[in-house]
Amino acid sequence: MTTKLATCLEGELVSLLRAGHEPALAELFRRFEARLYAYALKFTRQQELAEEILQDVFVSLWEYRAEIDTSLPLGALLYRMTRNKILNVLRQETRLARQRKTYSFSMEVSRDLTEERVVLNDYHRIMDKAIENLPTQRRSIFKMNHLDGMSYDEIAETLGISRNTVRNQMIKSMKYVRDFLSANVDLNINMIVVLHLLTYLA
């Protein structure tokens, strides 16, 4: 059965998952594990925390399997769930940091952490707006590449267009998103944080 699942299309696995098929969940975990773990690790910088977030994402996916929108790419949903859990964990860490330190020290640390969390939150809000402003096809291509991790060849095959078209659309998308971020991200934000976040567009 595992061998058969490995050859299933993503949509078929999602249908099985919605029907309560646990092996389908295991196969989806196998397919997305590395990418989601790397995404969580990028922001938490803690392997154990990134692993916990990854596990929580798939527990939630199982618990709410009946509500999955099959018309949308599963990768986009999983990345959104991972991002939300990262933000929740970072907020919890900030609260714990305040409790563990003395009042004066915790206030100093908490200001730094809070600023970075707010920047991260604002960045994702601005980033989401920039992506949603893209034309329909360009937005789909951008999400497939940056959220689902699909190559230009895979996107071209999926959408039935040429690889060159995918490449041109990506160039235009990245230029627009970069320009949008430049116009909307506060220039007073710590440049190290900005550079870290803009690696999303690398």
Short mmCIF file of C-alpha atoms in Angstrom, two decimals, residues 7-195:
data_model
loop_
_atom_site.label_atom_id
_atom_site.label_comp_id
_atom_site.label_asym_id
_atom_site.label_seq_id
_atom_site.Cartn_x
_atom_site.Cartn_y
_atom_site.Cartn_z
CA THR A 7 2.77 7.09 -6.86
CA CYS A 8 -0.48 8.88 -6.02
CA LEU A 9 -1.10 12.45 -7.09
CA GLU A 10 -1.39 15.01 -4.33
CA GLY A 11 -5.11 15.44 -4.95
CA GLU A 12 -5.68 11.70 -4.56
CA LEU A 13 -3.83 11.70 -1.26
CA VAL A 14 -5.89 14.65 -0.01
CA SER A 15 -9.10 12.81 -0.88
CA LEU A 16 -7.89 9.76 1.03
CA LEU A 17 -6.88 11.97 3.93
CA ARG A 18 -10.32 13.59 4.07
CA ALA A 19 -11.79 10.09 4.23
CA GLY A 20 -9.70 9.31 7.33
CA HIS A 21 -6.95 7.29 5.65
CA GLU A 22 -3.94 7.54 8.00
CA PRO A 23 -1.36 6.11 5.53
CA ALA A 24 -2.21 9.04 3.22
CA LEU A 25 -1.25 11.42 6.03
CA ALA A 26 2.05 9.58 6.45
CA GLU A 27 2.77 9.88 2.72
CA LEU A 28 2.00 13.61 2.71
CA PHE A 29 4.27 14.03 5.73
CA ARG A 30 7.04 12.26 3.82
CA ARG A 31 6.61 14.58 0.84
CA PHE A 32 6.51 17.87 2.76
CA GLU A 33 8.61 17.10 5.83
CA ALA A 34 11.97 18.47 4.62
CA ARG A 35 10.60 21.72 3.17
CA LEU A 36 8.38 22.57 6.15
CA TYR A 37 11.12 21.70 8.64
CA ALA A 38 13.58 23.99 6.83
CA TYR A 39 10.98 26.77 6.79
CA ALA A 40 10.32 26.45 10.55
CA LEU A 41 14.03 26.20 11.36
CA LYS A 42 14.73 29.38 9.38
CA PHE A 43 12.69 31.43 11.87
CA THR A 44 13.01 29.48 15.14
CA ARG A 45 16.72 28.61 14.73
CA GLN A 46 16.10 25.67 17.05
CA GLN A 47 15.96 22.13 15.67
CA GLU A 48 13.79 20.75 18.46
CA LEU A 49 11.32 23.63 18.13
CA ALA A 50 11.17 23.26 14.35
CA GLU A 51 10.44 19.53 14.75
CA GLU A 52 7.66 20.23 17.26
CA ILE A 53 6.09 22.75 14.90
CA LEU A 54 6.25 20.25 12.04
CA GLN A 55 4.52 17.59 14.16
CA ASP A 56 1.85 20.06 15.30
CA VAL A 57 1.11 21.05 11.70
CA PHE A 58 0.35 17.49 10.67
CA VAL A 59 -1.63 16.77 13.84
CA SER A 60 -3.79 19.79 12.99
CA LEU A 61 -4.02 18.67 9.35
CA TRP A 62 -5.39 15.33 10.55
CA GLU A 63 -7.80 16.89 13.06
CA TYR A 64 -9.26 19.29 10.48
CA ARG A 65 -8.93 17.00 7.45
CA ALA A 66 -12.63 17.20 6.62
CA GLU A 67 -12.36 20.97 6.17
CA ILE A 68 -9.50 20.92 3.64
CA ASP A 69 -10.33 22.91 0.51
CA THR A 70 -9.45 20.54 -2.31
CA SER A 71 -9.54 23.36 -4.87
CA LEU A 72 -6.35 24.89 -3.39
CA PRO A 73 -2.79 23.48 -3.45
CA LEU A 74 -2.07 21.57 -0.25
CA GLY A 75 1.43 23.06 -0.10
CA ALA A 76 0.04 26.58 0.30
CA LEU A 77 -2.18 25.41 3.18
CA LEU A 78 0.69 23.63 4.93
CA TYR A 79 3.01 26.64 4.65
CA ARG A 80 0.28 28.91 6.03
CA MET A 81 -0.32 26.53 8.96
CA THR A 82 3.43 26.35 9.63
CA ARG A 83 3.78 30.14 9.53
CA ASN A 84 0.93 30.59 12.02
CA LYS A 85 2.40 28.04 14.41
CA ILE A 86 5.83 29.72 14.17
CA LEU A 87 4.26 33.05 15.14
CA ASN A 88 2.43 31.42 18.06
CA VAL A 89 5.61 29.76 19.30
CA LEU A 90 7.59 32.98 19.06
CA ARG A 91 4.90 34.82 21.03
CA GLN A 92 5.04 32.11 23.70
CA GLU A 93 8.82 32.35 23.84
CA THR A 94 8.57 36.08 24.40
CA ARG A 95 6.21 35.55 27.34
CA LEU A 96 8.47 32.88 28.85
CA ALA A 97 11.50 35.13 28.45
CA ARG A 98 9.76 37.79 30.52
CA GLN A 99 8.99 35.29 33.27
CA ARG A 100 12.50 33.82 33.46
CA LYS A 101 14.43 37.07 33.75
CA THR A 102 14.49 39.82 36.34
CA TYR A 103 12.24 42.80 35.61
CA SER A 104 14.92 45.12 34.24
CA PHE A 105 16.69 42.50 32.13
CA SER A 106 13.48 40.96 30.80
CA MET A 107 12.21 44.38 29.73
CA GLU A 108 15.32 44.93 27.60
CA VAL A 109 15.17 41.46 26.05
CA SER A 110 11.44 41.64 25.56
CA ARG A 111 11.67 44.92 23.63
CA ASP A 112 14.11 43.36 21.17
CA LEU A 113 12.10 40.17 20.78
CA THR A 114 8.79 41.98 20.49
CA GLU A 115 10.17 44.29 17.80
CA GLU A 116 11.41 41.34 15.73
CA ARG A 117 8.09 39.48 16.16
CA VAL A 118 6.14 42.57 15.11
CA VAL A 119 8.45 43.00 12.11
CA LEU A 120 7.94 39.36 11.18
CA ASN A 121 4.19 39.70 11.50
CA ASP A 122 4.10 42.95 9.53
CA TYR A 123 6.40 41.50 6.89
CA HIS A 124 4.10 38.54 6.27
CA ARG A 125 1.08 40.85 6.09
CA ILE A 126 2.82 43.08 3.54
CA MET A 127 4.21 40.07 1.68
CA ASP A 128 0.76 38.47 1.44
CA LYS A 129 -0.70 41.73 0.12
CA ALA A 130 2.04 42.02 -2.50
CA ILE A 131 1.40 38.46 -3.68
CA GLU A 132 -2.37 38.97 -3.80
CA ASN A 133 -1.85 42.09 -5.95
CA LEU A 134 -0.20 40.01 -8.68
CA PRO A 135 -2.25 39.03 -11.75
CA THR A 136 -3.93 35.63 -11.40
CA GLN A 137 -1.50 33.50 -13.43
CA ARG A 138 1.55 35.32 -12.13
CA ARG A 139 0.32 34.85 -8.55
CA SER A 140 -0.24 31.12 -9.10
CA ILE A 141 3.25 30.68 -10.57
CA PHE A 142 4.83 32.66 -7.72
CA LYS A 143 3.05 30.58 -5.06
CA MET A 144 3.91 27.30 -6.76
CA ASN A 145 7.58 28.25 -6.80
CA HIS A 146 8.02 29.97 -3.43
CA LEU A 147 5.38 28.24 -1.31
CA ASP A 148 5.17 24.79 -2.87
CA GLY A 149 8.84 24.61 -3.85
CA MET A 150 8.08 23.58 -7.43
CA SER A 151 10.72 24.02 -10.12
CA TYR A 152 10.10 26.04 -13.30
CA ASP A 153 9.82 22.80 -15.29
CA GLU A 154 7.25 21.37 -12.85
CA ILE A 155 5.20 24.56 -12.97
CA ALA A 156 5.33 24.68 -16.75
CA GLU A 157 4.12 21.08 -16.98
CA THR A 158 1.34 21.64 -14.42
CA LEU A 159 -0.01 24.78 -16.10
CA GLY A 160 0.62 23.66 -19.67
CA ILE A 161 2.86 26.60 -20.53
CA SER A 162 6.50 26.95 -21.56
CA ARG A 163 9.37 27.09 -19.10
CA ASN A 164 10.36 30.45 -20.58
CA THR A 165 6.91 31.84 -19.80
CA VAL A 166 7.26 30.66 -16.21
CA ARG A 167 10.69 32.27 -15.94
CA ASN A 168 9.48 35.60 -17.38
CA GLN A 169 6.46 35.66 -15.07
CA MET A 170 8.70 34.93 -12.05
CA ILE A 171 11.09 37.76 -12.96
CA LYS A 172 8.17 40.19 -13.16
CA SER A 173 6.66 38.86 -9.93
CA MET A 174 9.86 39.14 -7.93
CA LYS A 175 10.53 42.67 -9.20
CA TYR A 176 7.01 43.74 -8.23
CA VAL A 177 7.18 42.12 -4.79
CA ARG A 178 10.62 43.58 -4.06
CA ASP A 179 9.44 47.05 -5.12
CA PHE A 180 6.28 46.67 -3.04
CA LEU A 181 8.30 45.67 0.03
CA SER A 182 10.73 48.54 -0.48
CA ALA A 183 7.82 50.98 -0.59
CA ASN A 184 5.98 49.55 2.40
CA VAL A 185 8.60 48.20 4.85
CA ASP A 186 9.73 50.73 7.46
CA LEU A 187 13.27 51.83 6.65
CA ASN A 188 14.01 52.17 10.37
CA ILE A 189 13.64 48.41 10.87
CA ASN A 190 16.85 46.68 11.86
CA MET A 191 18.58 45.86 8.56
CA ILE A 192 19.66 42.43 9.78
CA VAL A 193 16.01 41.50 10.28
CA VAL A 194 15.07 42.87 6.87
CA LEU A 195 17.82 40.96 5.11
#
